[in-house]
Tab-separated table of C-alpha atoms in Angstrom:
chain	number	residue	atom	x	y	z
A	12	MET	CA	0.000	0.000	0.000
A	13	ALA	CA	1.448	3.346	-0.975
A	14	THR	CA	0.471	6.287	1.188
A	15	PHE	CA	0.758	9.908	0.102
A	16	ARG	CA	0.753	12.160	3.107
A	17	PHE	CA	-0.516	15.694	2.903
A	18	GLU	CA	1.868	18.511	3.712
A	19	ARG	CA	1.908	19.588	7.344
A	20	VAL	CA	0.903	23.229	7.531
A	21	GLY	CA	0.258	25.829	10.192
A	22	LEU	CA	-3.183	27.170	10.992
A	23	GLN	CA	-2.732	30.256	8.825
A	24	SER	CA	-1.555	28.191	5.853
A	25	LEU	CA	-4.388	25.747	6.438
A	26	ALA	CA	-6.911	28.574	6.331
A	27	LEU	CA	-5.460	29.794	3.035
A	28	ALA	CA	-5.576	26.271	1.650
A	29	VAL	CA	-9.212	25.956	2.612
A	30	LEU	CA	-9.979	29.237	0.864
A	31	ALA	CA	-8.266	28.003	-2.282
A	32	VAL	CA	-10.182	24.743	-2.301
A	33	VAL	CA	-13.602	26.133	-1.560
A	34	ALA	CA	-13.307	29.224	-3.720
A	35	ALA	CA	-15.456	27.364	-6.250
A	36	CYS	CA	-17.872	25.844	-3.760
A	37	ALA	CA	-20.773	28.218	-3.452
A	38	GLY	CA	-23.010	27.756	-6.410
A	39	PRO	CA	-23.216	29.588	-9.725
A	40	ALA	CA	-22.832	33.214	-8.605
A	41	LYS	CA	-19.686	34.649	-10.275
A	42	ILE	CA	-17.448	37.383	-8.882
A	43	THR	CA	-14.996	39.342	-11.031
A	44	LYS	CA	-12.108	41.139	-9.328
A	45	LEU	CA	-8.669	42.600	-9.955
A	46	VAL	CA	-5.755	40.670	-8.363
A	47	ASP	CA	-2.160	41.785	-8.931
A	48	GLY	CA	-3.159	43.569	-12.116
A	49	ARG	CA	-5.062	40.580	-13.489
A	50	LEU	CA	-8.827	40.381	-13.968
A	51	ILE	CA	-9.950	37.012	-12.575
A	52	GLU	CA	-13.304	35.349	-12.160
A	53	THR	CA	-14.210	33.216	-9.166
A	54	ARG	CA	-17.299	32.225	-7.226
A	55	SER	CA	-18.605	33.260	-3.850
A	56	ILE	CA	-17.856	30.965	-0.933
A	57	SER	CA	-20.594	29.100	0.863
A	58	PRO	CA	-20.013	29.255	4.618
A	59	ARG	CA	-21.172	25.656	4.948
A	60	ALA	CA	-18.828	24.445	2.226
A	61	TYR	CA	-16.008	26.331	3.938
A	62	GLU	CA	-16.870	24.694	7.255
A	63	HIS	CA	-16.851	21.160	5.860
A	64	ALA	CA	-13.712	21.659	3.774
A	65	ALA	CA	-11.892	23.160	6.746
A	66	ARG	CA	-12.889	20.244	8.935
A	67	ALA	CA	-11.758	17.778	6.252
A	68	MET	CA	-8.306	19.343	6.106
A	69	VAL	CA	-7.973	19.258	9.863
A	70	TYR	CA	-8.803	15.545	9.747
A	71	GLU	CA	-6.144	15.076	7.068
A	72	GLU	CA	-3.609	16.766	9.302
A	73	ASP	CA	-4.383	14.079	11.878
A	74	ASP	CA	-4.315	11.239	9.307
A	75	ARG	CA	-8.052	10.671	9.808
A	76	TYR	CA	-8.827	10.204	6.148
A	77	THR	CA	-12.149	8.405	6.543
A	78	GLU	CA	-13.579	11.346	8.459
A	79	ALA	CA	-12.032	13.744	5.933
A	80	ILE	CA	-13.856	11.997	3.095
A	81	VAL	CA	-17.159	12.345	4.932
A	82	GLU	CA	-16.546	16.089	5.227
A	83	TYR	CA	-15.538	16.467	1.589
A	84	LYS	CA	-18.743	14.711	0.545
A	85	ALA	CA	-20.699	17.089	2.767
A	86	ALA	CA	-18.970	20.098	1.188
A	87	LEU	CA	-19.779	18.772	-2.274
A	88	GLN	CA	-23.453	18.830	-1.373
A	89	TYR	CA	-23.200	22.617	-1.667
A	90	ASP	CA	-21.381	22.514	-5.004
A	91	ALA	CA	-21.117	19.305	-6.984
A	92	ASP	CA	-18.880	21.068	-9.514
A	93	SER	CA	-15.859	21.789	-7.343
A	94	ALA	CA	-12.875	20.223	-9.113
A	95	GLU	CA	-10.575	20.958	-6.163
A	96	LEU	CA	-12.796	19.214	-3.613
A	97	TYR	CA	-13.000	16.091	-5.746
A	98	ALA	CA	-9.223	16.114	-6.129
A	99	ARG	CA	-8.654	16.414	-2.393
A	100	MET	CA	-11.163	13.665	-1.749
A	101	GLY	CA	-9.321	11.488	-4.239
A	102	GLN	CA	-6.087	12.041	-2.323
A	103	ALA	CA	-7.820	10.997	0.891
A	104	TYR	CA	-9.078	7.786	-0.738
A	105	LEU	CA	-5.563	7.114	-1.980
A	106	ALA	CA	-4.203	7.523	1.541
A	107	LEU	CA	-6.616	4.740	2.524
A	108	ASP	CA	-5.358	2.604	-0.380
A	109	ASP	CA	-8.793	2.699	-2.007
A	110	LEU	CA	-7.583	3.026	-5.574
A	111	PRO	CA	-10.960	2.651	-7.395
A	112	GLN	CA	-12.607	5.403	-5.341
A	113	ALA	CA	-9.516	7.604	-5.633
A	114	GLN	CA	-9.489	7.181	-9.415
A	115	ALA	CA	-13.204	7.946	-9.677
A	116	ALA	CA	-12.875	11.133	-7.619
A	117	VAL	CA	-9.843	12.370	-9.537
A	118	ASP	CA	-11.409	11.565	-12.905
A	119	LYS	CA	-14.467	13.575	-11.834
A	120	SER	CA	-12.224	16.462	-10.817
A	121	LEU	CA	-10.445	16.524	-14.165
A	122	ARG	CA	-13.707	16.290	-16.105
A	123	ILE	CA	-14.960	19.404	-14.341
A	124	ALA	CA	-11.780	21.396	-14.969
A	125	PRO	CA	-8.019	20.892	-15.052
A	126	THR	CA	-6.564	22.131	-11.773
A	127	VAL	CA	-3.222	21.761	-10.049
A	128	ASP	CA	-4.832	19.668	-7.297
A	129	GLY	CA	-6.467	17.392	-9.860
A	130	VAL	CA	-3.340	16.844	-11.938
A	131	VAL	CA	-1.175	16.235	-8.863
A	132	ALA	CA	-3.717	13.744	-7.508
A	133	SER	CA	-3.700	11.944	-10.859
A	134	ALA	CA	0.098	11.756	-10.706
A	135	HIS	CA	-0.086	10.325	-7.193
A	136	ILE	CA	-2.343	7.562	-8.484
A	137	ALA	CA	0.292	6.744	-11.107
A	138	LEU	CA	2.938	6.627	-8.376
A	139	HIS	CA	0.673	4.346	-6.361
A	140	LYS	CA	0.815	2.001	-9.353
A	141	THR	CA	4.632	2.381	-9.347
A	142	ASP	CA	4.484	4.226	-12.675
A	143	ALA	CA	6.914	7.035	-11.884
A	144	LYS	CA	7.535	7.821	-15.552
A	145	GLY	CA	3.794	8.139	-16.110
A	146	ALA	CA	3.510	10.403	-13.064
A	147	ALA	CA	6.198	12.706	-14.448
A	148	ALA	CA	4.335	12.919	-17.746
A	149	ILE	CA	1.076	13.722	-15.968
A	150	LEU	CA	2.701	16.448	-13.876
A	151	LYS	CA	3.900	18.150	-17.051
A	152	GLN	CA	0.226	18.964	-17.633
A	153	ALA	CA	0.205	21.034	-14.430
A	154	LEU	CA	3.061	23.325	-15.499
A	155	PRO	CA	0.865	25.664	-17.612
A	156	LEU	CA	-1.550	25.922	-14.673
A	157	VAL	CA	0.963	27.677	-12.410
A	158	ASN	CA	3.141	30.750	-12.576
A	159	PHE	CA	5.945	32.078	-10.423
A	160	THR	CA	4.566	35.600	-10.199
A	161	ASN	CA	1.295	34.974	-8.395
A	162	GLU	CA	1.446	31.281	-7.451
A	163	ALA	CA	5.061	30.690	-6.453
A	164	GLU	CA	4.263	28.133	-3.748
A	165	SER	CA	2.011	26.092	-6.017
A	166	ALA	CA	4.510	26.289	-8.858
A	167	GLU	CA	7.345	25.118	-6.624
A	168	ARG	CA	5.240	22.176	-5.471
A	169	VAL	CA	4.452	21.041	-9.030
A	170	TYR	CA	8.037	21.306	-10.277
A	171	LEU	CA	9.440	19.515	-7.215
A	172	GLU	CA	6.912	16.699	-7.511
A	173	ARG	CA	7.754	16.280	-11.194
A	174	ALA	CA	11.489	16.197	-10.461
A	175	ASP	CA	10.937	13.617	-7.715
A	176	ALA	CA	8.925	11.442	-10.113
A	177	GLN	CA	11.694	11.700	-12.703
A	178	ILE	CA	14.249	10.661	-10.103
A	179	MET	CA	12.103	7.655	-9.157
A	180	ALA	CA	11.829	6.825	-12.869
A	181	LEU	CA	15.650	6.787	-12.988
A	182	GLU	CA	15.723	9.850	-15.259
A	183	PRO	CA	18.132	12.104	-13.330
A	184	GLU	CA	19.043	14.278	-16.316
A	185	GLN	CA	15.380	15.128	-16.867
A	186	ALA	CA	15.046	15.860	-13.144
A	187	LEU	CA	17.979	18.264	-13.370
A	188	ALA	CA	16.285	20.057	-16.267
A	189	THR	CA	13.010	20.331	-14.332
A	190	LEU	CA	14.773	21.687	-11.260
A	191	GLU	CA	16.757	24.144	-13.370
A	192	GLU	CA	13.508	25.431	-14.848
A	193	LEU	CA	12.141	25.822	-11.320
A	194	LEU	CA	15.226	27.747	-10.244
A	195	GLY	CA	14.855	29.954	-13.307
A	196	GLY	CA	11.481	31.073	-11.996
A	197	LEU	CA	12.223	30.824	-8.283
A	198	PRO	CA	15.996	31.232	-7.745
A	199	THR	CA	15.703	31.007	-3.937
A	200	SER	CA	13.922	27.632	-3.813
A	201	GLN	CA	15.843	25.849	-1.074
A	202	MET	CA	14.321	22.461	-1.854
A	203	ALA	CA	15.227	22.760	-5.534
A	204	LEU	CA	18.818	23.703	-4.733
A	205	TYR	CA	19.147	20.826	-2.272
A	206	ARG	CA	17.731	18.336	-4.768
A	207	GLN	CA	19.959	19.689	-7.537
A	208	ALA	CA	22.986	19.134	-5.334
A	209	GLY	CA	21.932	15.564	-4.576
A	210	VAL	CA	21.223	14.669	-8.199
A	211	ALA	CA	24.439	16.289	-9.426
A	212	TRP	CA	26.394	14.341	-6.815
A	213	ALA	CA	24.705	11.089	-7.839
A	214	LEU	CA	25.701	11.780	-11.450
A	215	GLY	CA	29.303	12.350	-10.391
A	216	ASP	CA	29.346	16.112	-10.956
A	217	LEU	CA	30.772	17.043	-7.566
A	218	ALA	CA	31.730	20.553	-8.648
A	219	ALA	CA	28.119	21.308	-9.579
A	220	ALA	CA	26.870	19.729	-6.351
A	221	ARG	CA	29.192	21.992	-4.389
A	222	ARG	CA	27.986	25.074	-6.275
A	223	TYR	CA	24.343	24.275	-5.555
A	224	LEU	CA	25.025	23.707	-1.858
A	225	GLU	CA	27.000	26.924	-1.518
A	226	ARG	CA	24.246	28.788	-3.347
A	227	LEU	CA	21.667	27.291	-0.979
A	228	LEU	CA	23.689	28.403	2.030
A	229	GLN	CA	23.763	31.926	0.656
A	230	VAL	CA	19.963	31.822	0.605
A	231	GLU	CA	19.657	30.231	4.059
A	232	PRO	CA	22.872	30.129	6.129
A	233	ASP	CA	21.192	28.062	8.866
A	234	GLN	CA	20.246	25.158	6.571
A	235	LEU	CA	21.997	22.451	8.592
A	236	GLU	CA	21.349	19.580	6.187
A	237	ALA	CA	23.063	21.541	3.427
A	238	ARG	CA	26.010	22.429	5.658
A	239	VAL	CA	26.536	18.823	6.697
A	240	LEU	CA	26.170	17.602	3.116
A	241	LEU	CA	28.719	20.197	1.998
A	242	ALA	CA	31.115	18.983	4.696
A	243	ARG	CA	30.720	15.413	3.474
A	244	LEU	CA	31.258	16.483	-0.147
A	245	LEU	CA	34.405	18.403	0.759
A	246	THR	CA	35.638	15.272	2.532
A	247	VAL	CA	35.032	13.173	-0.582
A	248	ILE	CA	37.019	15.553	-2.803
A	249	GLY	CA	39.869	15.676	-0.303
A	250	LYS	CA	39.414	19.250	0.955
A	251	MET	CA	39.890	18.227	4.577
A	252	ASP	CA	40.570	21.647	6.076
A	253	GLN	CA	37.502	23.088	4.371
A	254	ALA	CA	35.452	20.044	5.390
A	255	ARG	CA	36.458	20.477	9.019
A	256	ALA	CA	35.578	24.165	8.861
A	257	ALA	CA	32.188	23.249	7.407
A	258	TYR	CA	31.512	20.813	10.265
A	259	VAL	CA	32.573	23.408	12.836
A	260	GLU	CA	30.247	25.983	11.274
A	261	ALA	CA	27.376	23.465	11.160
A	262	LEU	CA	27.868	22.561	14.824
A	263	SER	CA	28.059	26.217	15.785
A	264	ARG	CA	24.769	26.975	14.046
A	265	SER	CA	23.038	23.800	15.284
A	266	GLU	CA	22.712	25.007	18.885
A	267	GLY	CA	24.115	21.794	20.296
A	268	ASP	CA	22.546	19.275	17.910
A	269	LEU	CA	23.920	15.887	18.953
A	270	SER	CA	23.564	14.344	15.506
A	271	VAL	CA	25.715	17.087	13.974
A	272	ALA	CA	28.250	16.666	16.775
A	273	ALA	CA	28.338	12.918	16.116
A	274	MET	CA	29.031	13.435	12.413
A	275	TYR	CA	31.828	15.875	13.211
A	276	ALA	CA	33.318	13.519	15.812
A	277	ALA	CA	33.187	10.640	13.309
A	278	PHE	CA	35.006	12.825	10.754
A	279	LEU	CA	37.762	13.544	13.273
A	280	GLU	CA	37.998	9.945	14.461
A	281	GLN	CA	38.311	8.651	10.907
A	282	ARG	CA	41.179	11.088	10.319
A	283	GLY	CA	43.003	9.692	13.371
A	284	MET	CA	42.321	12.830	15.404
A	285	HIS	CA	41.199	10.891	18.465
A	286	ASP	CA	41.796	13.597	21.061
A	287	GLU	CA	39.886	16.168	19.011
A	288	ALA	CA	36.978	13.730	18.558
A	289	ALA	CA	36.895	13.061	22.304
A	290	ALA	CA	36.931	16.813	22.920
A	291	VAL	CA	33.801	17.225	20.796
A	292	ALA	CA	32.049	14.568	22.873
A	293	GLU	CA	33.168	16.237	26.097
A	294	GLN	CA	32.015	19.610	24.837
A	295	MET	CA	28.497	18.256	24.418
A	296	GLN	CA	28.275	16.765	27.925
A	297	THR	CA	25.580	18.058	30.280
A	298	THR	CA	25.057	17.572	33.991
A	299	GLU	CA	21.594	16.085	33.405
A	300	VAL	CA	20.994	13.487	30.728
A	301	ASP	CA	17.536	13.295	29.220
A	302	PRO	CA	16.791	9.569	28.748
A	303	SER	CA	14.848	10.328	25.567
A	304	GLY	CA	18.012	11.775	23.999
A	305	LEU	CA	20.328	9.081	25.273
A	306	GLY	CA	20.442	7.264	21.946
A	307	LEU	CA	21.929	10.337	20.291
A	308	ARG	CA	24.421	10.787	23.122
A	309	MET	CA	25.486	7.170	22.748
A	310	GLU	CA	25.901	7.689	19.006
A	311	LEU	CA	28.136	10.676	19.744
A	312	GLU	CA	30.290	8.629	22.112
A	313	ARG	CA	30.484	5.823	19.550
A	314	ALA	CA	31.441	8.257	16.784
A	315	ALA	CA	34.162	9.701	19.016
A	316	GLY	CA	35.581	6.221	19.536
A	317	ARG	CA	34.558	6.089	23.203
A	318	LEU	CA	32.673	2.807	22.958
A	319	PRO	CA	32.942	1.786	26.644
A	320	LYS	CA	31.447	5.131	27.668
A	321	ALA	CA	28.505	4.589	25.308
A	322	LEU	CA	27.876	1.118	26.737
A	323	GLU	CA	28.016	2.444	30.301
A	324	MET	CA	25.387	5.038	29.488
A	325	ALA	CA	23.089	2.391	28.020
A	326	ASP	CA	23.456	0.006	30.951
A	327	ALA	CA	22.796	2.789	33.455
A	328	VAL	CA	19.420	3.547	31.868
A	329	LEU	CA	18.475	-0.100	31.304
A	330	ALA	CA	19.122	-0.748	35.002
A	331	THR	CA	16.198	1.563	35.815
A	332	LYS	CA	13.777	-0.798	33.971
A	333	PRO	CA	12.426	1.796	31.518
A	334	GLY	CA	9.234	1.330	29.521
A	335	SER	CA	9.178	-0.634	26.284
A	336	GLU	CA	9.576	2.325	23.939
A	337	LEU	CA	12.613	3.791	25.695
A	338	ALA	CA	14.088	0.351	26.366
A	339	GLY	CA	13.772	-0.483	22.680
A	340	ARG	CA	15.595	2.677	21.623
A	341	ILE	CA	18.387	2.191	24.159
A	342	LEU	CA	18.831	-1.473	23.240
A	343	MET	CA	19.019	-0.538	19.555
A	344	ALA	CA	21.685	2.056	20.317
A	345	LYS	CA	23.624	-0.369	22.523
A	346	ALA	CA	23.542	-3.062	19.841
A	347	ALA	CA	24.829	-0.562	17.279
A	348	VAL	CA	27.753	0.246	19.586
A	349	LEU	CA	28.544	-3.453	19.999
A	350	GLU	CA	28.349	-3.899	16.238
A	351	ALA	CA	30.788	-1.026	15.783
A	352	SER	CA	33.021	-2.707	18.359
A	353	ARG	CA	33.069	-5.813	16.119
A	354	ARG	CA	31.187	-7.903	18.639
A	355	PRO	CA	28.451	-9.263	16.332
A	356	ASP	CA	27.202	-12.085	18.549
A	357	GLU	CA	26.673	-9.745	21.495
A	358	ALA	CA	25.092	-7.164	19.211
A	359	ALA	CA	22.656	-9.760	17.843
A	360	ARG	CA	21.635	-10.801	21.365
A	361	VAL	CA	20.962	-7.192	22.335
A	362	PHE	CA	18.897	-6.626	19.193
A	363	GLU	CA	16.928	-9.755	20.086
A	364	ALA	CA	16.242	-8.345	23.564
A	365	VAL	CA	14.135	-5.463	22.185
A	366	PRO	CA	10.577	-5.943	23.563
A	367	GLN	CA	7.907	-7.029	21.113
A	368	ASP	CA	5.711	-4.045	21.952
A	369	ALA	CA	8.525	-1.559	21.237
A	370	PRO	CA	8.189	0.490	18.016
A	371	THR	CA	11.670	-0.709	17.004
A	372	PHE	CA	10.815	-4.424	17.365
A	373	VAL	CA	10.694	-5.326	13.666
A	374	GLU	CA	13.807	-3.328	12.850
A	375	SER	CA	15.641	-5.005	15.736
A	376	ARG	CA	14.834	-8.465	14.398
A	377	LEU	CA	15.909	-7.504	10.897
A	378	ARG	CA	19.225	-6.205	12.245
A	379	ALA	CA	19.709	-9.328	14.354
A	380	ALA	CA	18.883	-11.594	11.405
A	381	ALA	CA	21.423	-9.778	9.231
A	382	LEU	CA	24.118	-10.285	11.876
A	383	ARG	CA	23.239	-13.960	12.278
A	384	ARG	CA	23.316	-14.369	8.500
A	385	ASP	CA	26.736	-12.723	8.226
A	386	GLN	CA	28.038	-15.032	10.958
A	387	GLY	CA	26.926	-18.087	8.975
A	388	GLN	CA	23.961	-18.764	11.274
A	389	GLY	CA	21.325	-19.092	8.564
A	390	SER	CA	18.896	-21.196	10.586
A	391	ALA	CA	18.937	-18.712	13.483
A	392	ALA	CA	18.387	-15.842	11.052
A	393	LEU	CA	15.387	-17.542	9.431
A	394	ALA	CA	13.940	-18.332	12.858
A	395	LEU	CA	14.099	-14.646	13.774
A	396	LEU	CA	12.307	-13.661	10.572
A	397	ASP	CA	9.699	-16.418	11.025
A	398	ALA	CA	8.977	-15.155	14.528
A	399	LEU	CA	7.994	-11.728	13.195
A	400	GLY	CA	4.625	-13.090	12.066
A	401	GLY	CA	2.238	-10.174	11.572
A	402	ASP	CA	4.380	-7.612	13.366
A	403	ALA	CA	5.638	-6.120	10.088
A	404	VAL	CA	2.415	-4.313	9.249
A	405	ASP	CA	4.014	-1.407	7.392
A	406	GLU	CA	4.349	-1.946	3.635
A	407	SER	CA	7.999	-0.955	3.462
A	408	MET	CA	8.826	-3.146	6.444
A	409	GLN	CA	7.060	-6.104	4.843
A	410	ALA	CA	9.287	-5.639	1.816
A	411	GLU	CA	12.356	-5.508	4.059
A	412	VAL	CA	11.370	-8.770	5.757
A	413	LEU	CA	10.820	-10.443	2.402
A	414	ILE	CA	14.187	-9.263	1.107
A	415	ALA	CA	15.928	-10.269	4.343
A	416	ARG	CA	14.505	-13.775	4.042
A	417	ALA	CA	15.625	-14.040	0.422
A	418	LEU	CA	19.141	-12.916	1.343
A	419	VAL	CA	19.362	-15.466	4.131
A	420	LEU	CA	18.230	-18.202	1.752
A	421	GLY	CA	20.912	-17.102	-0.676
A	422	SER	CA	23.532	-17.276	2.068
A	423	VAL	CA	22.706	-20.941	2.749
A	424	ASP	CA	22.973	-21.964	-0.902
A	425	LYS	CA	19.248	-21.671	-1.593
A	426	VAL	CA	19.560	-18.938	-4.182
A	427	GLN	CA	16.758	-20.223	-6.402
A	428	GLU	CA	14.387	-20.441	-3.452
A	429	GLY	CA	15.275	-16.881	-2.480
A	430	ARG	CA	14.736	-15.655	-6.039
A	431	ALA	CA	11.373	-17.425	-6.196
A	432	LEU	CA	10.354	-15.733	-2.960
A	433	LEU	CA	11.062	-12.323	-4.465
A	434	GLU	CA	9.247	-13.227	-7.669
A	435	LYS	CA	6.119	-14.155	-5.704
A	436	SER	CA	5.585	-10.642	-4.378
A	437	GLN	CA	2.945	-8.755	-6.346
A	438	GLU	CA	2.435	-5.807	-3.971
A	439	PRO	CA	2.748	-2.598	-6.031
A	440	GLY	CA	4.485	-0.674	-3.302
A	441	GLN	CA	7.165	-3.355	-2.938
A	442	ALA	CA	7.906	-3.745	-6.630
A	443	GLN	CA	10.674	-1.181	-7.062
A	444	ARG	CA	12.495	-2.102	-3.853
A	445	ILE	CA	12.347	-5.803	-4.667
A	446	THR	CA	13.418	-5.227	-8.265
A	447	LEU	CA	16.556	-3.551	-6.959
A	448	SER	CA	17.187	-6.490	-4.641
A	449	ARG	CA	16.895	-8.920	-7.546
A	450	ALA	CA	19.463	-6.892	-9.454
A	451	VAL	CA	21.848	-7.018	-6.507
């Protein structure tokens, strides 16, 4: 099942979105007005349609798509010709994996009028069917519906979605062209610059990737992901002094972000600068340790090469008998430290100790199975995967379990059985991931 989540927006943005959707939801009365020098025609807004559409979007924000559909249907009672409402309702059906109803709603939307919402929803249906190339072609139809002068946010959304579809269709050059067109109309699009850097890097054009990242940081100096990615890129091209400076700047701007500190410590440790790495870890120490952030602190200690310290921190919290969620996170972090310490058997046992009701349970068993497999313990690995039963309810996790089982079978000289297992899967959402696994 493929799920397309709606963008998370603030209350003000949500109100504007509601206005955009219900602008055509009040019946036949037309209103002509001047907006930014353009004469446009719209329709008056029914208060009841507004109320139902607003409630539907609030439900979407809370992932309550069934209730959202009920509200969209209620809003459509006041205007059966609202293309935008049908499109939004189609997206809600798609989130529930109800493809026939989603298709019917989107088709109705597009019959009424071509809108950005309708075209994007149609593209999402194509993605649901794992037709990324088809989705990119559909999204091309939305380009004439937007402009950068009056609808910059909508235009950015359409171009980014098309570029993402092209990337999924393994058409990176086309994605670059789409993003370049977006930057031509909206030069300060941070998401476009970040994607351009990633695609350029994937294509081996590190100089271009660096230019895009530096341009992004001129637009938004506090974009931490870009700063860290730039530091990693500088490391790859051998500019170690500049890479270190980039990490220092990222840490300075992060206001004590432990994940950034861990990446910087790992950089130093890998360069043999053990004292400097330890100093970063010491710099981030606090008198009171929040158990919820202990996993990140352990990762920092591990990155700095202070593995015993990381294990001590984990054992201290586990001794307090924490609840399943926290225990699961701490056990996962402890196992990762043991794995980094090249103690695979101990790491596997700790992964296996994650409680079944912990959110990390399935991931822990997958990690343990991989360790058992790599240690030549195929039977133990298969037993771990068999024990998962119905715990892997998420689509992507189901695919991971299937692939893990196939890999274990391959490791015990049952390659054909593993291949047959992959061939059996017909779930649309698993197809691309499993196709890659077959290729590997």
